[in-house]
mmCIF file of C-alpha atoms and ligand atoms in Angstrom:
data_model
loop_
_atom_site.group_PDB
_atom_site.id
_atom_site.type_symbol
_atom_site.label_atom_id
_atom_site.label_comp_id
_atom_site.label_asym_id
_atom_site.label_seq_id
_atom_site.Cartn_x
_atom_site.Cartn_y
_atom_site.Cartn_z
ATOM 1 C CA MET P 1 -5.529 20.530 -8.055
ATOM 2 C CA THR P 2 -6.140 24.106 -7.155
ATOM 3 C CA GLU P 3 -4.415 24.372 -4.338
ATOM 4 C CA SER P 4 -1.503 22.964 -5.694
ATOM 5 C CA CYS P 5 1.698 24.984 -6.404
ATOM 6 C CA VAL P 6 4.986 24.237 -8.709
ATOM 7 C CA ALA P 7 7.654 24.780 -6.528
ATOM 8 C CA GLU P 8 10.108 27.657 -8.353
ATOM 9 C CA PRO P 9 13.242 27.089 -8.803
ATOM 10 C CA THR P 10 15.678 28.521 -6.813
ATOM 11 C CA ASN P 11 18.200 28.576 -9.340
ATOM 12 C CA SER P 12 18.671 31.552 -11.372
ATOM 13 C CA VAL P 13 21.071 29.500 -13.507
ATOM 14 C CA ILE P 14 17.701 27.772 -14.930
ATOM 15 C CA GLU P 15 16.357 29.671 -18.286
ATOM 16 C CA GLU P 16 13.266 28.368 -18.979
ATOM 17 C CA SER P 17 10.836 28.208 -16.209
ATOM 18 C CA PRO P 18 9.872 24.169 -15.471
ATOM 19 C CA THR P 19 6.115 25.945 -14.799
ATOM 20 C CA GLU P 20 6.053 26.467 -18.578
ATOM 21 C CA SER P 21 5.970 22.922 -19.272
ATOM 22 C CA ILE P 22 3.085 21.417 -17.055
ATOM 23 C CA PRO P 23 0.853 19.084 -18.939
ATOM 24 C CA ALA P 24 -2.427 19.238 -18.704
ATOM 25 C CA THR P 25 -4.097 17.725 -15.763
ATOM 26 C CA GLU P 26 -5.712 14.848 -16.829
ATOM 27 C CA GLU P 27 -2.064 13.550 -18.754
ATOM 28 C CA ALA P 28 -0.611 13.979 -14.445
ATOM 29 C CA ALA P 29 -0.271 11.130 -12.551
ATOM 30 C CA CYS P 30 -1.473 12.663 -9.248
ATOM 31 C CA THR P 31 -4.668 13.146 -11.063
ATOM 32 C CA HIS P 32 -4.903 9.382 -12.021
ATOM 33 C CA LEU P 33 -4.881 9.041 -8.004
ATOM 34 C CA GLU P 34 -7.414 11.691 -7.470
ATOM 35 C CA ASP P 35 -9.842 10.014 -9.660
ATOM 36 C CA PHE P 36 -9.587 6.830 -7.084
ATOM 37 C CA LEU P 37 -9.706 8.787 -3.855
ATOM 38 C CA ARG P 38 -12.850 10.315 -2.324
ATOM 39 C CA MET P 39 -10.758 13.793 -2.542
ATOM 40 C CA ASP P 40 -14.014 15.329 -0.012
ATOM 41 C CA ARG P 41 -12.113 13.099 2.367
ATOM 42 C CA ILE P 42 -8.482 13.557 2.132
ATOM 43 C CA PRO P 43 -6.489 14.562 4.130
ATOM 44 C CA HIS P 44 -6.972 11.274 5.762
ATOM 45 C CA ILE P 45 -6.974 10.563 9.423
ATOM 46 C CA TRP P 46 -3.404 8.385 9.191
ATOM 47 C CA CYS P 47 -0.921 9.827 11.371
ATOM 48 C CA PRO P 48 2.025 11.704 9.971
ATOM 49 C CA GLY P 49 4.588 9.072 8.714
ATOM 50 C CA CYS P 50 2.430 6.423 8.813
ATOM 51 C CA GLY P 51 2.836 3.559 6.430
ATOM 52 C CA ILE P 52 -1.006 2.800 5.211
ATOM 53 C CA GLY P 53 -1.011 6.326 2.553
ATOM 54 C CA THR P 54 1.802 4.946 0.988
ATOM 55 C CA SER P 55 0.663 1.560 0.729
ATOM 56 C CA VAL P 56 -2.342 2.970 -0.703
ATOM 57 C CA ASN P 57 -0.505 4.811 -3.031
ATOM 58 C CA SER P 58 1.262 1.947 -4.214
ATOM 59 C CA PHE P 59 -2.489 -0.063 -4.962
ATOM 60 C CA LEU P 60 -3.696 3.225 -6.752
ATOM 61 C CA ARG P 61 -1.243 3.014 -8.977
ATOM 62 C CA ALA P 62 -1.426 -0.749 -9.465
ATOM 63 C CA VAL P 63 -5.414 -0.012 -10.119
ATOM 64 C CA ILE P 64 -3.969 2.160 -12.518
ATOM 65 C CA ASP P 65 -2.040 0.049 -14.421
ATOM 66 C CA SER P 66 -4.029 -2.986 -14.241
ATOM 67 C CA LYS P 67 -7.032 -0.584 -15.824
ATOM 68 C CA ILE P 68 -9.720 -2.354 -13.614
ATOM 69 C CA PRO P 69 -12.374 -0.551 -14.576
ATOM 70 C CA GLN P 70 -13.847 1.393 -11.430
ATOM 71 C CA ASN P 71 -17.256 -0.105 -11.264
ATOM 72 C CA LYS P 72 -15.988 -3.671 -11.054
ATOM 73 C CA LEU P 73 -13.786 -3.189 -7.611
ATOM 74 C CA CYS P 74 -14.756 -3.444 -4.895
ATOM 75 C CA ILE P 75 -12.873 -2.659 -1.766
ATOM 76 C CA VAL P 76 -13.644 -4.215 1.911
ATOM 77 C CA SER P 77 -11.732 -3.355 5.009
ATOM 78 C CA GLY P 78 -12.389 -4.211 8.568
ATOM 79 C CA ILE P 79 -12.032 -2.390 11.792
ATOM 80 C CA GLY P 80 -8.388 -0.478 12.223
ATOM 81 C CA CYS P 81 -6.470 2.537 11.246
ATOM 82 C CA THR P 82 -5.983 -0.254 7.960
ATOM 83 C CA GLY P 83 -9.764 -0.423 8.336
ATOM 84 C CA ARG P 84 -9.957 3.337 6.904
ATOM 85 C CA VAL P 85 -8.704 2.868 3.369
ATOM 86 C CA ALA P 86 -12.484 1.483 2.270
ATOM 87 C CA GLY P 87 -13.493 5.016 3.064
ATOM 88 C CA TYR P 88 -11.458 6.688 0.956
ATOM 89 C CA ILE P 89 -11.052 4.616 -2.255
ATOM 90 C CA ASN P 90 -13.635 5.837 -4.774
ATOM 91 C CA VAL P 91 -15.045 2.384 -5.908
ATOM 92 C CA ASP P 92 -17.851 0.546 -4.271
ATOM 93 C CA SER P 93 -16.462 0.257 -0.419
ATOM 94 C CA PHE P 94 -17.291 -1.424 2.211
ATOM 95 C CA HIS P 95 -16.633 -0.721 6.157
ATOM 96 C CA THR P 96 -17.158 -4.205 8.073
ATOM 97 C CA THR P 97 -17.297 -5.007 11.152
ATOM 98 C CA HIS P 98 -14.303 -6.207 13.409
ATOM 99 C CA GLY P 99 -12.717 -9.431 11.518
ATOM 100 C CA ARG P 100 -15.151 -9.631 9.453
ATOM 101 C CA ALA P 101 -14.138 -8.364 6.161
ATOM 102 C CA ILE P 102 -13.144 -11.284 4.397
ATOM 103 C CA PRO P 103 -16.731 -13.197 5.283
ATOM 104 C CA PHE P 104 -18.125 -10.414 3.750
ATOM 105 C CA ALA P 105 -15.987 -10.058 0.790
ATOM 106 C CA THR P 106 -16.624 -13.549 0.224
ATOM 107 C CA GLY P 107 -20.582 -13.456 -0.272
ATOM 108 C CA LEU P 108 -19.780 -10.708 -2.417
ATOM 109 C CA LYS P 109 -17.552 -12.391 -4.864
ATOM 110 C CA LEU P 110 -19.855 -15.454 -4.786
ATOM 111 C CA ALA P 111 -22.910 -13.635 -5.163
ATOM 112 C CA ASN P 112 -21.279 -11.495 -8.278
ATOM 113 C CA PRO P 113 -18.506 -13.646 -9.483
ATOM 114 C CA GLU P 114 -17.648 -10.809 -12.102
ATOM 115 C CA LEU P 115 -16.280 -8.552 -9.335
ATOM 116 C CA MET P 116 -12.912 -8.228 -8.675
ATOM 117 C CA VAL P 117 -12.892 -7.929 -4.917
ATOM 118 C CA VAL P 118 -10.141 -6.548 -2.551
ATOM 119 C CA VAL P 119 -9.813 -7.092 0.838
ATOM 120 C CA TYR P 120 -7.554 -4.336 2.407
ATOM 121 C CA SER P 121 -7.333 -4.696 6.225
ATOM 122 C CA GLY P 122 -4.927 -4.618 8.640
ATOM 123 C CA ASP P 123 -3.112 -7.380 10.816
ATOM 124 C CA GLY P 124 -5.037 -7.509 13.844
ATOM 125 C CA ASP P 125 -8.405 -7.293 11.984
ATOM 126 C CA LEU P 126 -7.295 -10.094 9.633
ATOM 127 C CA THR P 127 -4.739 -12.798 11.620
ATOM 128 C CA ALA P 128 -5.890 -11.701 15.140
ATOM 129 C CA ILE P 129 -10.068 -11.217 15.361
ATOM 130 C CA GLY P 130 -10.559 -12.214 12.010
ATOM 131 C CA GLY P 131 -8.303 -15.176 11.785
ATOM 132 C CA ASN P 132 -10.428 -18.183 11.650
ATOM 133 C CA HIS P 133 -12.174 -16.356 8.353
ATOM 134 C CA LEU P 134 -8.592 -15.893 6.883
ATOM 135 C CA VAL P 135 -7.903 -19.390 7.894
ATOM 136 C CA HIS P 136 -10.781 -20.947 5.369
ATOM 137 C CA ALA P 137 -11.245 -18.712 2.614
ATOM 138 C CA ALA P 138 -7.523 -19.378 1.763
ATOM 139 C CA ARG P 139 -8.304 -23.054 2.381
ATOM 140 C CA ARG P 140 -11.105 -22.716 -0.021
ATOM 141 C CA ASN P 141 -9.350 -20.868 -2.689
ATOM 142 C CA ILE P 142 -11.988 -18.068 -2.865
ATOM 143 C CA ASP P 143 -10.791 -15.631 -5.235
ATOM 144 C CA ILE P 144 -10.351 -12.327 -3.224
ATOM 145 C CA LYS P 145 -7.350 -10.634 -3.280
ATOM 146 C CA VAL P 146 -5.866 -9.606 0.075
ATOM 147 C CA ILE P 147 -3.933 -7.039 1.121
ATOM 148 C CA CYS P 148 -2.745 -6.880 4.767
ATOM 149 C CA VAL P 149 -0.889 -3.924 6.319
ATOM 150 C CA ASN P 150 1.086 -5.039 9.175
ATOM 151 C CA ASN P 151 2.135 -2.762 11.959
ATOM 152 C CA PHE P 152 3.206 -5.152 14.383
ATOM 153 C CA ILE P 153 0.460 -3.611 16.612
ATOM 154 C CA TYR P 154 -3.190 -2.879 17.354
ATOM 155 C CA SER P 155 -2.919 0.793 16.397
ATOM 156 C CA MET P 156 -6.032 2.351 16.062
ATOM 157 C CA THR P 157 -7.374 0.508 19.796
ATOM 158 C CA GLY P 158 -4.123 1.751 21.405
ATOM 159 C CA GLY P 159 -0.949 0.182 20.577
ATOM 160 C CA GLN P 160 -1.684 -3.314 22.528
ATOM 161 C CA ALA P 161 0.119 -6.412 21.668
ATOM 162 C CA ALA P 162 -1.080 -8.594 18.484
ATOM 163 C CA PRO P 163 -0.284 -12.055 17.202
ATOM 164 C CA THR P 164 1.903 -10.458 15.073
ATOM 165 C CA THR P 165 3.760 -8.199 17.297
ATOM 166 C CA PRO P 166 7.568 -9.239 17.070
ATOM 167 C CA ALA P 167 9.263 -10.835 20.323
ATOM 168 C CA GLY P 168 10.910 -8.122 22.351
ATOM 169 C CA THR P 169 9.052 -4.921 21.092
ATOM 170 C CA ILE P 170 7.273 -2.820 23.711
ATOM 171 C CA ALA P 171 3.587 -2.380 23.150
ATOM 172 C CA SER P 172 1.080 -0.531 25.819
ATOM 173 C CA THR P 173 -0.108 -4.044 26.809
ATOM 174 C CA THR P 174 3.778 -5.387 27.527
ATOM 175 C CA PRO P 175 5.563 -2.518 29.106
ATOM 176 C CA TYR P 176 8.597 -5.607 29.997
ATOM 177 C CA GLY P 177 8.448 -6.486 26.381
ATOM 178 C CA TYR P 178 6.706 -9.476 24.500
ATOM 179 C CA PHE P 179 7.547 -13.005 24.665
ATOM 180 C CA GLU P 180 4.731 -14.768 22.684
ATOM 181 C CA ASN P 181 5.208 -16.584 19.573
ATOM 182 C CA GLN P 182 4.658 -14.418 16.131
ATOM 183 C CA LEU P 183 2.421 -15.587 13.498
ATOM 184 C CA ASN P 184 4.578 -15.953 10.591
ATOM 185 C CA LEU P 185 2.137 -14.483 7.914
ATOM 186 C CA PRO P 186 3.440 -16.120 4.716
ATOM 187 C CA GLN P 187 4.310 -19.516 6.206
ATOM 188 C CA PHE P 188 1.103 -19.728 7.736
ATOM 189 C CA LEU P 189 -0.892 -18.593 4.640
ATOM 190 C CA GLU P 190 0.873 -20.915 2.846
ATOM 191 C CA ALA P 191 -0.199 -23.819 4.775
ATOM 192 C CA CYS P 192 -3.779 -22.632 4.316
ATOM 193 C CA GLY P 193 -3.648 -23.178 0.802
ATOM 194 C CA ALA P 194 -2.808 -19.179 -0.569
ATOM 195 C CA VAL P 195 -2.082 -19.471 -4.571
ATOM 196 C CA TYR P 196 0.029 -16.287 -3.764
ATOM 197 C CA ILE P 197 1.586 -14.909 -0.999
ATOM 198 C CA ALA P 198 4.157 -11.944 -1.231
ATOM 199 C CA ARG P 199 6.036 -9.536 1.476
ATOM 200 C CA TRP P 200 7.110 -6.250 1.022
ATOM 201 C CA THR P 201 7.260 -2.513 3.296
ATOM 202 C CA THR P 202 6.161 0.006 2.284
ATOM 203 C CA PHE P 203 10.122 1.021 1.445
ATOM 204 C CA HIS P 204 9.295 -1.104 -1.310
ATOM 205 C CA VAL P 205 6.558 1.077 -3.289
ATOM 206 C CA ARG P 206 7.330 -0.780 -7.034
ATOM 207 C CA GLN P 207 6.933 -3.552 -5.941
ATOM 208 C CA ILE P 208 4.131 -3.552 -4.206
ATOM 209 C CA GLN P 209 2.513 -1.858 -7.351
ATOM 210 C CA LYS P 210 3.899 -4.762 -8.840
ATOM 211 C CA ALA P 211 2.465 -7.581 -6.860
ATOM 212 C CA VAL P 212 -0.548 -6.182 -6.469
ATOM 213 C CA CYS P 213 -0.821 -6.042 -10.214
ATOM 214 C CA GLU P 214 0.124 -10.145 -10.293
ATOM 215 C CA CYS P 215 -2.752 -10.914 -7.618
ATOM 216 C CA PHE P 216 -5.148 -9.244 -10.356
ATOM 217 C CA LYS P 217 -4.221 -11.365 -12.688
ATOM 218 C CA LYS P 218 -4.524 -14.007 -10.382
ATOM 219 C CA LYS P 219 -7.255 -16.316 -9.711
ATOM 220 C CA GLY P 220 -7.629 -17.605 -6.684
ATOM 221 C CA PHE P 221 -7.113 -16.500 -3.163
ATOM 222 C CA THR P 222 -4.122 -14.007 -2.976
ATOM 223 C CA PHE P 223 -2.091 -12.322 -0.464
ATOM 224 C CA ILE P 224 0.005 -9.618 0.396
ATOM 225 C CA GLU P 225 1.525 -8.590 3.634
ATOM 226 C CA VAL P 226 2.761 -5.034 3.450
ATOM 227 C CA ILE P 227 4.955 -4.302 6.395
ATOM 228 C CA ALA P 228 4.354 -0.510 7.927
ATOM 229 C CA PRO P 229 5.576 2.204 10.146
ATOM 230 C CA CYS P 230 3.100 3.031 12.764
ATOM 231 C CA PRO P 231 5.186 6.310 14.645
ATOM 232 C CA THR P 232 2.564 6.640 17.283
ATOM 233 C CA LEU P 233 1.999 3.869 18.783
ATOM 234 C CA TYR P 234 5.009 1.344 17.582
ATOM 235 C CA GLY P 235 7.792 3.295 16.585
ATOM 236 C CA ARG P 236 7.807 5.537 19.412
ATOM 237 C CA ARG P 237 8.289 3.303 21.924
ATOM 238 C CA ASN P 238 10.666 0.915 19.953
ATOM 239 C CA GLU P 239 13.380 3.409 18.771
ATOM 240 C CA TYR P 240 11.838 4.294 16.096
ATOM 241 C CA ARG P 241 10.865 8.384 17.188
ATOM 242 C CA THR P 242 9.355 8.821 13.223
ATOM 243 C CA GLY P 243 8.153 7.156 10.545
ATOM 244 C CA LEU P 244 10.964 8.202 8.668
ATOM 245 C CA ASP P 245 13.591 6.293 10.832
ATOM 246 C CA GLU P 246 11.590 2.933 10.710
ATOM 247 C CA MET P 247 11.292 3.802 6.697
ATOM 248 C CA LYS P 248 15.378 3.945 7.111
ATOM 249 C CA MET P 249 15.359 0.735 9.055
ATOM 250 C CA PHE P 250 13.280 -1.241 6.317
ATOM 251 C CA LYS P 251 15.537 0.158 3.793
ATOM 252 C CA GLU P 252 18.708 -0.810 5.629
ATOM 253 C CA LYS P 253 17.258 -4.486 7.100
ATOM 254 C CA SER P 254 15.124 -5.740 4.117
ATOM 255 C CA LYS P 255 16.715 -8.686 2.143
ATOM 256 C CA ILE P 256 14.786 -9.970 -0.718
ATOM 257 C CA LYS P 257 14.532 -14.027 -1.153
ATOM 258 C CA ASN P 258 11.737 -14.668 -3.760
ATOM 259 C CA ASN P 259 10.768 -18.223 -4.066
ATOM 260 C CA ILE P 260 12.415 -19.308 -0.827
ATOM 261 C CA ASP P 261 11.144 -21.674 2.106
ATOM 262 C CA THR P 262 8.205 -19.517 4.039
ATOM 263 C CA ARG P 263 9.794 -20.798 6.614
ATOM 264 C CA GLU P 264 12.898 -18.921 6.439
ATOM 265 C CA ALA P 265 10.782 -15.605 6.098
ATOM 266 C CA THR P 266 12.023 -14.379 8.896
ATOM 267 C CA LEU P 267 10.463 -10.506 10.437
ATOM 268 C CA ILE P 268 12.653 -9.152 13.284
ATOM 269 C CA PRO P 269 12.416 -5.529 13.205
ATOM 270 C CA GLY P 270 16.114 -3.863 13.657
ATOM 271 C CA GLN P 271 17.660 -7.037 12.580
ATOM 272 C CA GLU P 272 16.485 -9.132 9.377
ATOM 273 C CA ILE P 273 12.935 -8.567 7.579
ATOM 274 C CA VAL P 274 12.613 -10.940 4.830
ATOM 275 C CA VAL P 275 10.602 -9.740 1.804
ATOM 276 C CA GLY P 276 9.758 -10.870 -1.477
ATOM 277 C CA LYS P 277 7.541 -12.985 -3.708
ATOM 278 C CA PHE P 278 7.063 -16.179 -1.802
ATOM 279 C CA VAL P 279 4.316 -18.386 -2.999
ATOM 280 C CA ASP P 280 2.605 -18.716 -6.449
ATOM 281 C CA ARG P 281 1.353 -21.520 -7.237
ATOM 282 C CA GLU P 282 -1.959 -22.893 -9.257
ATOM 283 C CA ARG P 283 -4.568 -24.622 -7.272
ATOM 284 C CA PRO P 284 -8.410 -24.473 -8.413
ATOM 285 C CA ASN P 285 -10.742 -22.130 -6.894
ATOM 286 C CA PHE P 286 -13.901 -22.362 -4.990
ATOM 287 C CA LEU P 287 -16.189 -21.761 -8.026
ATOM 288 C CA ASP P 288 -14.054 -23.602 -10.427
ATOM 289 C CA SER P 289 -14.153 -26.489 -7.920
ATOM 290 C CA MET P 290 -17.398 -26.533 -7.261
ATOM 291 C CA ASP P 291 -18.703 -26.077 -10.981
ATOM 292 C CA GLU P 292 -16.247 -29.273 -11.881
ATOM 293 C CA HIS P 293 -17.326 -31.058 -8.878
ATOM 294 C CA TYR P 294 -21.647 -30.821 -9.540
ATOM 295 C CA GLY P 295 -21.193 -31.199 -12.968
ATOM 296 C CA ARG P 296 -19.648 -34.681 -12.685
ATOM 297 C CA VAL P 297 -21.999 -35.575 -9.691
ATOM 298 C CA LEU P 298 -24.826 -34.096 -11.197
ATOM 299 C CA GLY P 299 -24.508 -34.039 -15.108
ATOM 300 C CA ASP P 300 -26.623 -32.341 -16.812
ATOM 301 C CA ALA P 301 -29.371 -31.569 -14.392
ATOM 302 C CA TYR P 302 -26.461 -28.876 -13.296
ATOM 303 C CA LYS P 303 -25.992 -25.480 -14.689
ATOM 304 C CA PRO P 304 -22.825 -23.852 -14.148
ATOM 305 C CA TYR P 305 -22.761 -21.255 -11.299
ATOM 306 C CA THR P 306 -23.025 -17.506 -13.068
ATOM 307 C CA GLY P 307 -23.835 -15.656 -9.772
ATOM 308 C CA ALA P 308 -26.475 -15.080 -7.493
ATOM 309 C CA ILE P 309 -27.755 -11.942 -9.636
ATOM 310 C CA ALA P 310 -28.820 -12.297 -13.416
ATOM 311 C CA MET Q 1 27.013 36.177 -21.679
ATOM 312 C CA VAL Q 2 24.212 34.450 -21.800
ATOM 313 C CA GLU Q 3 24.819 31.668 -19.622
ATOM 314 C CA VAL Q 4 24.201 27.673 -21.541
ATOM 315 C CA SER Q 5 21.717 25.783 -19.109
ATOM 316 C CA ARG Q 6 19.782 22.462 -19.757
ATOM 317 C CA LYS Q 7 16.193 22.017 -19.293
ATOM 318 C CA PRO Q 8 15.862 19.391 -16.361
ATOM 319 C CA LYS Q 9 14.265 16.124 -17.389
ATOM 320 C CA GLY Q 10 11.229 16.880 -14.956
ATOM 321 C CA PHE Q 11 10.159 18.860 -12.687
ATOM 322 C CA VAL Q 12 7.825 18.249 -9.131
ATOM 323 C CA THR Q 13 4.520 19.938 -8.002
ATOM 324 C CA ILE Q 14 3.729 19.828 -4.765
ATOM 325 C CA ASN Q 15 0.230 20.446 -2.524
ATOM 326 C CA GLN Q 16 1.558 22.397 0.260
ATOM 327 C CA GLU Q 17 -1.725 21.877 2.294
ATOM 328 C CA ARG Q 18 -1.881 18.212 1.731
ATOM 329 C CA CYS Q 19 1.367 17.966 3.163
ATOM 330 C CA LYS Q 20 1.871 15.625 6.556
ATOM 331 C CA GLY Q 21 5.526 16.445 6.693
ATOM 332 C CA CYS Q 22 7.016 12.775 7.213
ATOM 333 C CA GLY Q 23 9.655 13.881 4.989
ATOM 334 C CA PHE Q 24 9.615 10.330 2.755
ATOM 335 C CA CYS Q 25 9.673 11.899 -0.644
ATOM 336 C CA VAL Q 26 12.990 14.202 0.880
ATOM 337 C CA GLU Q 27 14.932 11.232 2.026
ATOM 338 C CA PHE Q 28 14.218 8.775 -1.026
ATOM 339 C CA CYS Q 29 14.315 11.293 -3.953
ATOM 340 C CA PRO Q 30 17.226 9.958 -5.578
ATOM 341 C CA THR Q 31 18.983 13.158 -6.652
ATOM 342 C CA ASN Q 32 18.179 15.225 -3.464
ATOM 343 C CA VAL Q 33 15.854 17.695 -5.533
ATOM 344 C CA LEU Q 34 13.893 17.961 -1.952
ATOM 345 C CA GLN Q 35 14.021 19.274 1.775
ATOM 346 C CA LEU Q 36 11.645 20.282 4.229
ATOM 347 C CA SER Q 37 10.846 23.933 4.145
ATOM 348 C CA GLN Q 38 10.914 26.417 7.044
ATOM 349 C CA GLU Q 39 7.543 27.120 6.650
ATOM 350 C CA TYR Q 40 4.343 25.750 7.801
ATOM 351 C CA ASN Q 41 1.551 25.169 6.198
ATOM 352 C CA SER Q 42 -1.682 25.841 7.884
ATOM 353 C CA HIS Q 43 -1.822 22.619 9.328
ATOM 354 C CA GLY Q 44 1.204 23.095 11.353
ATOM 355 C CA TYR Q 45 3.615 21.209 8.920
ATOM 356 C CA HIS Q 46 6.749 21.906 7.336
ATOM 357 C CA TYR Q 47 6.197 20.816 3.523
ATOM 358 C CA PRO Q 48 8.956 19.930 1.065
ATOM 359 C CA ILE Q 49 10.458 22.455 -1.429
ATOM 360 C CA ALA Q 50 12.589 21.896 -4.240
ATOM 361 C CA GLN Q 51 15.719 23.445 -3.666
ATOM 362 C CA ALA Q 52 17.613 21.762 -6.798
ATOM 363 C CA PRO Q 53 14.664 21.530 -9.294
ATOM 364 C CA GLU Q 54 17.776 21.848 -11.827
ATOM 365 C CA LYS Q 55 18.240 18.147 -10.775
ATOM 366 C CA CYS Q 56 14.775 16.638 -10.735
ATOM 367 C CA SER Q 57 14.855 13.758 -13.361
ATOM 368 C CA GLY Q 58 10.792 13.252 -13.199
ATOM 369 C CA CYS Q 59 11.043 9.981 -12.292
ATOM 370 C CA ASP Q 60 8.114 10.546 -9.372
ATOM 371 C CA GLN Q 61 10.045 8.256 -6.765
ATOM 372 C CA CYS Q 62 8.601 11.278 -4.321
ATOM 373 C CA GLY Q 63 5.419 10.975 -5.783
ATOM 374 C CA ALA Q 64 5.056 7.172 -5.466
ATOM 375 C CA TYR Q 65 5.811 7.413 -1.198
ATOM 376 C CA CYS Q 66 3.973 10.314 -0.798
ATOM 377 C CA PRO Q 67 1.278 8.528 1.783
ATOM 378 C CA ASP Q 68 -0.486 11.821 1.422
ATOM 379 C CA PHE Q 69 -0.934 12.398 -2.253
ATOM 380 C CA ALA Q 70 0.814 15.811 -2.167
ATOM 381 C CA VAL Q 71 3.850 15.059 -4.372
ATOM 382 C CA LEU Q 72 3.772 14.150 -8.090
ATOM 383 C CA GLY Q 73 6.843 13.990 -9.870
ATOM 384 C CA SER Q 74 6.475 14.577 -14.032
ATOM 385 C CA ARG Q 75 8.912 14.380 -16.632
ATOM 386 C CA ASN Q 76 9.379 17.157 -19.564
ATOM 387 C CA ASN Q 77 8.828 16.665 -22.828
ATOM 388 C CA ASN Q 78 12.047 17.628 -23.885
ATOM 389 C CA LYS Q 79 11.731 17.466 -27.513
ATOM 390 C CA LYS Q 80 13.424 19.956 -29.308
HETATM 391 S S1 SF4 C 401 -1.388 5.074 14.887
HETATM 392 FE FE1 SF4 C 401 -0.580 3.859 14.052
HETATM 393 S S2 SF4 C 401 -1.007 2.865 11.963
HETATM 394 FE FE2 SF4 C 401 -2.832 4.213 13.220
HETATM 395 S S3 SF4 C 401 -2.765 6.564 11.981
HETATM 396 FE FE3 SF4 C 401 -1.499 6.278 13.443
HETATM 397 S S4 SF4 C 401 0.395 5.805 12.725
HETATM 398 FE FE4 SF4 C 401 -0.860 4.874 11.527
HETATM 399 S S1 SF4 C 402 10.255 13.053 -9.309
HETATM 400 FE FE1 SF4 C 402 12.359 12.098 -8.909
HETATM 401 S S2 SF4 C 402 14.308 13.292 -9.280
HETATM 402 FE FE2 SF4 C 402 12.575 14.831 -8.958
HETATM 403 S S3 SF4 C 402 12.006 15.701 -7.055
HETATM 404 FE FE3 SF4 C 402 10.887 13.342 -6.934
HETATM 405 S S4 SF4 C 402 12.127 12.092 -6.694
HETATM 406 FE FE4 SF4 C 402 13.347 13.439 -7.045
#
């Protein structure tokens, strides 16, 4: 925080300058976030007005709130703008190949079940390139926490239309508008078997923070979809000139509807964005069901699994 | 005569060099404390300044929205 400066009061009525009461740096929340960031890599590459940084901000606040030890948390990302998250968070983090964040995270979790494994990646990486992995990790209920930043297009590769692109969107590959059916992620993940599903936009910073805390407490496959602005490749082509314009749209058009049927979780930018916590249920996770099954079939010959490393 | 003033409940710390001028903090501050400066930082962005610091409640809404970890709202310890 060496370069930081405290905004000087411009109003002379104030007798006591706010600068007098700056708490010791270790008390300031900003410095707490900085402990979890690789400060040598900040500023990050994300464009001005990009929502990924805001989602990371909320995520780190949740990590601090949940008091997860830094050496027990792992972040796994795939490829894409959101795929860069792994590189900025100061915990053991892995930047994997395109679409393969979930299989990597599955291996990590099964080898060392003590770890809190978070998959932090984008919509293209998780639901298109790696869509099959998403299906089966949710089906098996592997205990990993997935955060999917959805900005409606493939951003790093140049703004092409993706499975999550809403109808009518102008993308670099659809100059006359997109006409295909859009994948409704909460509905899809509910069918696959995820135990916790929520959708928030980057306007809902405190809700994201709370949702991440809830996921850390929950055992099993959890999924948070974070709708984020991408002014550079989505917004500019679709009436939101800046990230702020898109954030204002999120504020105006979001409707919080907790626990609704995920089929009704519509996502039409500019018209209606249904957000909230949609699913929170219990199902035995992969390792528990494995222990239960083999314990029953093999009896005393089976020792409950405690990980591949001693 | 001495003008009596209340010490603000909070204050905001801004790291000007880290800012990319997205304006999220300015827009979402509940009491409109911030505005973007006319000045540029060394990367060419307009960073926020506290134009009404006396209105700051220290809620840290600005800090929660900042994608670049450049803003932080803190509460004053108004003990006296
Ligand atoms: S291209 Fe889009 S998603 Fe990627 S950093 Fe820029 S604004 Fe963010
Ligand atoms: S701490 Fe709250 S009141 Fe103060 S500038 Fe930030 S958002 Fe505004």
